[in-house]
Amino acid sequence: KHVPECHPATGEPLPARMNLSLGDPTALGLKPPREATDALVSVASDSSMSGLTTKEVHGYQHSLGNPRFREAIRTHALQGTGIAGVDDIFVTSGCSQALQFALLTLCTDGESNVLIPSPCFPLYNTLCEFV
């Protein structure tokens, strides 16, 4: 296996051991694109944007994600993929929830085997025990 000796973003030497227990890209200095954060700030600060109400922007959202947001994903990002409607789109609150949904969808209670790498993020074991 090739193990990089330098940090990909800064070029600084990496430590001899790395803590793999937390999947936080910001711990390695990685940040989201400026365009993404600017868009989030714009929407959060302007509830009249695109006719959204204050509740649609700041209130609790549907457990599968805001219906208008899911429709926008279907219309723009998934065009031509065969996804027919917003009921096929799940917007999650991070990767952990996405992994939980995926495992719940793919695994049959007590009858499925899941291969987990070692070392791994501790949540993988917990999610597999849950399903």
PDB file of C-alpha atoms in Angstrom:
ATOM      1  CA  LYS A   1       0.000   0.000   0.000  1.00  0.00           C
ATOM      2  CA  HIS A   2       1.156   3.512  -0.703  1.00  0.00           C
ATOM      3  CA  VAL A   3       0.916   5.711   2.361  1.00  0.00           C
ATOM      4  CA  PRO A   4       1.337   9.409   1.601  1.00  0.00           C
ATOM      5  CA  GLU A   5       4.083  11.117   3.551  1.00  0.00           C
ATOM      6  CA  CYS A   6       2.660  14.641   3.161  1.00  0.00           C
ATOM      7  CA  HIS A   7      -0.713  16.258   3.788  1.00  0.00           C
ATOM      8  CA  PRO A   8      -2.517  16.567   0.410  1.00  0.00           C
ATOM      9  CA  ALA A   9      -3.664  20.158   1.000  1.00  0.00           C
ATOM     10  CA  THR A  10      -0.742  21.681   2.899  1.00  0.00           C
ATOM     11  CA  GLY A  11       2.255  19.554   1.901  1.00  0.00           C
ATOM     12  CA  GLU A  12       3.213  19.252   5.584  1.00  0.00           C
ATOM     13  CA  PRO A  13       4.563  15.890   6.826  1.00  0.00           C
ATOM     14  CA  LEU A  14       1.900  13.554   8.201  1.00  0.00           C
ATOM     15  CA  PRO A  15       2.275  12.043  11.685  1.00  0.00           C
ATOM     16  CA  ALA A  16       3.552   8.479  11.966  1.00  0.00           C
ATOM     17  CA  ARG A  17       0.132   7.422  13.348  1.00  0.00           C
ATOM     18  CA  MET A  18      -3.232   8.863  12.429  1.00  0.00           C
ATOM     19  CA  ASN A  19      -6.421   8.643  14.488  1.00  0.00           C
ATOM     20  CA  LEU A  20      -8.969   6.920  12.224  1.00  0.00           C
ATOM     21  CA  SER A  21     -11.797   6.973  14.752  1.00  0.00           C
ATOM     22  CA  LEU A  22     -13.374  10.189  13.495  1.00  0.00           C
ATOM     23  CA  GLY A  23     -14.247  10.820   9.856  1.00  0.00           C
ATOM     24  CA  ASP A  24     -13.867  14.595  10.008  1.00  0.00           C
ATOM     25  CA  PRO A  25     -12.294  16.050   6.847  1.00  0.00           C
ATOM     26  CA  THR A  26     -11.804  19.401   8.560  1.00  0.00           C
ATOM     27  CA  ALA A  27      -9.339  17.715  10.930  1.00  0.00           C
ATOM     28  CA  LEU A  28      -7.063  17.341   7.897  1.00  0.00           C
ATOM     29  CA  GLY A  29      -7.614  20.932   6.826  1.00  0.00           C
ATOM     30  CA  LEU A  30     -10.078  20.054   4.041  1.00  0.00           C
ATOM     31  CA  LYS A  31     -12.912  22.552   3.600  1.00  0.00           C
ATOM     32  CA  PRO A  32     -16.055  22.661   1.453  1.00  0.00           C
ATOM     33  CA  PRO A  33     -15.883  24.730  -1.747  1.00  0.00           C
ATOM     34  CA  ARG A  34     -16.420  28.459  -1.203  1.00  0.00           C
ATOM     35  CA  GLU A  35     -19.371  28.409  -3.634  1.00  0.00           C
ATOM     36  CA  ALA A  36     -21.188  25.869  -1.428  1.00  0.00           C
ATOM     37  CA  THR A  37     -20.746  27.822   1.793  1.00  0.00           C
ATOM     38  CA  ASP A  38     -21.720  31.083   0.069  1.00  0.00           C
ATOM     39  CA  ALA A  39     -24.931  29.456  -1.221  1.00  0.00           C
ATOM     40  CA  LEU A  40     -25.801  28.136   2.260  1.00  0.00           C
ATOM     41  CA  VAL A  41     -25.254  31.550   3.839  1.00  0.00           C
ATOM     42  CA  SER A  42     -27.394  33.167   1.158  1.00  0.00           C
ATOM     43  CA  VAL A  43     -30.326  30.802   1.695  1.00  0.00           C
ATOM     44  CA  ALA A  44     -30.085  30.906   5.503  1.00  0.00           C
ATOM     45  CA  SER A  45     -30.082  34.690   5.586  1.00  0.00           C
ATOM     46  CA  ASP A  46     -32.773  35.340   2.949  1.00  0.00           C
ATOM     47  CA  SER A  47     -36.019  33.486   3.603  1.00  0.00           C
ATOM     48  CA  SER A  48     -37.659  35.195   0.618  1.00  0.00           C
ATOM     49  CA  MET A  49     -35.199  33.528  -1.785  1.00  0.00           C
ATOM     50  CA  SER A  50     -37.117  31.587  -4.428  1.00  0.00           C
ATOM     51  CA  GLY A  51     -40.385  32.158  -2.562  1.00  0.00           C
ATOM     52  CA  LEU A  52     -39.386  30.081   0.471  1.00  0.00           C
ATOM     53  CA  THR A  53     -41.132  30.785   3.734  1.00  0.00           C
ATOM     54  CA  THR A  54     -39.268  31.208   7.026  1.00  0.00           C
ATOM     55  CA  LYS A  55     -40.455  27.750   8.139  1.00  0.00           C
ATOM     56  CA  GLU A  56     -39.146  26.156   4.940  1.00  0.00           C
ATOM     57  CA  VAL A  57     -35.706  27.646   5.541  1.00  0.00           C
ATOM     58  CA  HIS A  58     -35.356  27.586   9.324  1.00  0.00           C
ATOM     59  CA  GLY A  59     -37.972  25.145  10.673  1.00  0.00           C
ATOM     60  CA  TYR A  60     -37.833  21.398  11.185  1.00  0.00           C
ATOM     61  CA  GLN A  61     -37.710  19.572   7.872  1.00  0.00           C
ATOM     62  CA  HIS A  62     -39.356  16.393   6.643  1.00  0.00           C
ATOM     63  CA  SER A  63     -37.413  13.317   7.826  1.00  0.00           C
ATOM     64  CA  LEU A  64     -36.524  12.480   4.213  1.00  0.00           C
ATOM     65  CA  GLY A  65     -35.495  16.065   3.420  1.00  0.00           C
ATOM     66  CA  ASN A  66     -37.355  19.169   2.295  1.00  0.00           C
ATOM     67  CA  PRO A  67     -39.736  18.154  -0.542  1.00  0.00           C
ATOM     68  CA  ARG A  68     -38.802  21.205  -2.680  1.00  0.00           C
ATOM     69  CA  PHE A  69     -35.110  20.448  -2.215  1.00  0.00           C
ATOM     70  CA  ARG A  70     -35.651  16.800  -3.178  1.00  0.00           C
ATOM     71  CA  GLU A  71     -37.596  17.915  -6.263  1.00  0.00           C
ATOM     72  CA  ALA A  72     -34.721  20.239  -7.239  1.00  0.00           C
ATOM     73  CA  ILE A  73     -32.271  17.342  -6.851  1.00  0.00           C
ATOM     74  CA  ARG A  74     -34.477  15.126  -9.023  1.00  0.00           C
ATOM     75  CA  THR A  75     -34.933  17.811 -11.677  1.00  0.00           C
ATOM     76  CA  HIS A  76     -31.365  19.084 -11.940  1.00  0.00           C
ATOM     77  CA  ALA A  77     -28.846  16.650 -10.490  1.00  0.00           C
ATOM     78  CA  LEU A  78     -30.465  13.315 -11.311  1.00  0.00           C
ATOM     79  CA  GLN A  79     -31.935  14.089 -14.729  1.00  0.00           C
ATOM     80  CA  GLY A  80     -31.788  11.005 -16.947  1.00  0.00           C
ATOM     81  CA  THR A  81     -30.950   8.585 -14.095  1.00  0.00           C
ATOM     82  CA  GLY A  82     -34.329   6.848 -14.015  1.00  0.00           C
ATOM     83  CA  ILE A  83     -35.295   8.233 -10.623  1.00  0.00           C
ATOM     84  CA  ALA A  84     -38.964   8.976 -11.139  1.00  0.00           C
ATOM     85  CA  GLY A  85     -40.018  11.003  -8.140  1.00  0.00           C
ATOM     86  CA  VAL A  86     -39.020  12.676  -4.919  1.00  0.00           C
ATOM     87  CA  ASP A  87     -40.099   9.581  -2.956  1.00  0.00           C
ATOM     88  CA  ASP A  88     -36.937   7.894  -4.312  1.00  0.00           C
ATOM     89  CA  ILE A  89     -34.663  10.630  -2.896  1.00  0.00           C
ATOM     90  CA  PHE A  90     -33.497  10.751   0.723  1.00  0.00           C
ATOM     91  CA  VAL A  91     -31.607  13.791   1.992  1.00  0.00           C
ATOM     92  CA  THR A  92     -29.714  12.782   5.122  1.00  0.00           C
ATOM     93  CA  SER A  93     -28.135  14.666   7.995  1.00  0.00           C
ATOM     94  CA  GLY A  94     -24.667  13.424   7.158  1.00  0.00           C
ATOM     95  CA  CYS A  95     -22.968  10.223   6.129  1.00  0.00           C
ATOM     96  CA  SER A  96     -23.886   8.300   9.294  1.00  0.00           C
ATOM     97  CA  GLN A  97     -27.596   8.572   8.551  1.00  0.00           C
ATOM     98  CA  ALA A  98     -26.985   7.717   4.881  1.00  0.00           C
ATOM     99  CA  LEU A  99     -25.089   4.571   5.917  1.00  0.00           C
ATOM    100  CA  GLN A 100     -27.927   3.617   8.275  1.00  0.00           C
ATOM    101  CA  PHE A 101     -30.522   4.020   5.501  1.00  0.00           C
ATOM    102  CA  ALA A 102     -28.375   1.998   3.085  1.00  0.00           C
ATOM    103  CA  LEU A 103     -27.889  -0.857   5.560  1.00  0.00           C
ATOM    104  CA  LEU A 104     -31.587  -0.888   6.495  1.00  0.00           C
ATOM    105  CA  THR A 105     -32.432  -1.105   2.807  1.00  0.00           C
ATOM    106  CA  LEU A 106     -29.922  -3.801   1.873  1.00  0.00           C
ATOM    107  CA  CYS A 107     -29.848  -6.061   4.939  1.00  0.00           C
ATOM    108  CA  THR A 108     -32.420  -8.623   6.001  1.00  0.00           C
ATOM    109  CA  ASP A 109     -32.897  -8.758   9.767  1.00  0.00           C
ATOM    110  CA  GLY A 110     -30.518 -11.367  11.190  1.00  0.00           C
ATOM    111  CA  GLU A 111     -29.777 -12.928   7.813  1.00  0.00           C
ATOM    112  CA  SER A 112     -27.215 -10.588   6.244  1.00  0.00           C
ATOM    113  CA  ASN A 113     -23.441 -10.541   6.478  1.00  0.00           C
ATOM    114  CA  VAL A 114     -21.602  -7.243   6.161  1.00  0.00           C
ATOM    115  CA  LEU A 115     -17.844  -7.046   5.622  1.00  0.00           C
ATOM    116  CA  ILE A 116     -16.256  -4.278   7.668  1.00  0.00           C
ATOM    117  CA  PRO A 117     -12.655  -3.132   7.154  1.00  0.00           C
ATOM    118  CA  SER A 118     -10.240  -3.136  10.052  1.00  0.00           C
ATOM    119  CA  PRO A 119      -9.398  -0.622  11.340  1.00  0.00           C
ATOM    120  CA  CYS A 120     -12.700   1.103  10.736  1.00  0.00           C
ATOM    121  CA  PHE A 121     -14.876   3.947  11.903  1.00  0.00           C
ATOM    122  CA  PRO A 122     -16.503   2.647  15.140  1.00  0.00           C
ATOM    123  CA  LEU A 123     -20.008   3.499  13.932  1.00  0.00           C
ATOM    124  CA  TYR A 124     -19.819   0.763  11.251  1.00  0.00           C
ATOM    125  CA  ASN A 125     -20.008  -1.973  13.904  1.00  0.00           C
ATOM    126  CA  THR A 126     -22.854  -0.242  15.720  1.00  0.00           C
ATOM    127  CA  LEU A 127     -24.875   0.230  12.524  1.00  0.00           C
ATOM    128  CA  CYS A 128     -24.423  -3.409  11.542  1.00  0.00           C
ATOM    129  CA  GLU A 129     -25.543  -4.567  14.986  1.00  0.00           C
ATOM    130  CA  PHE A 130     -28.578  -2.264  14.708  1.00  0.00           C
ATOM    131  CA  VAL A 131     -29.787  -3.743  11.424  1.00  0.00           C
TER     132      VAL A 131
END
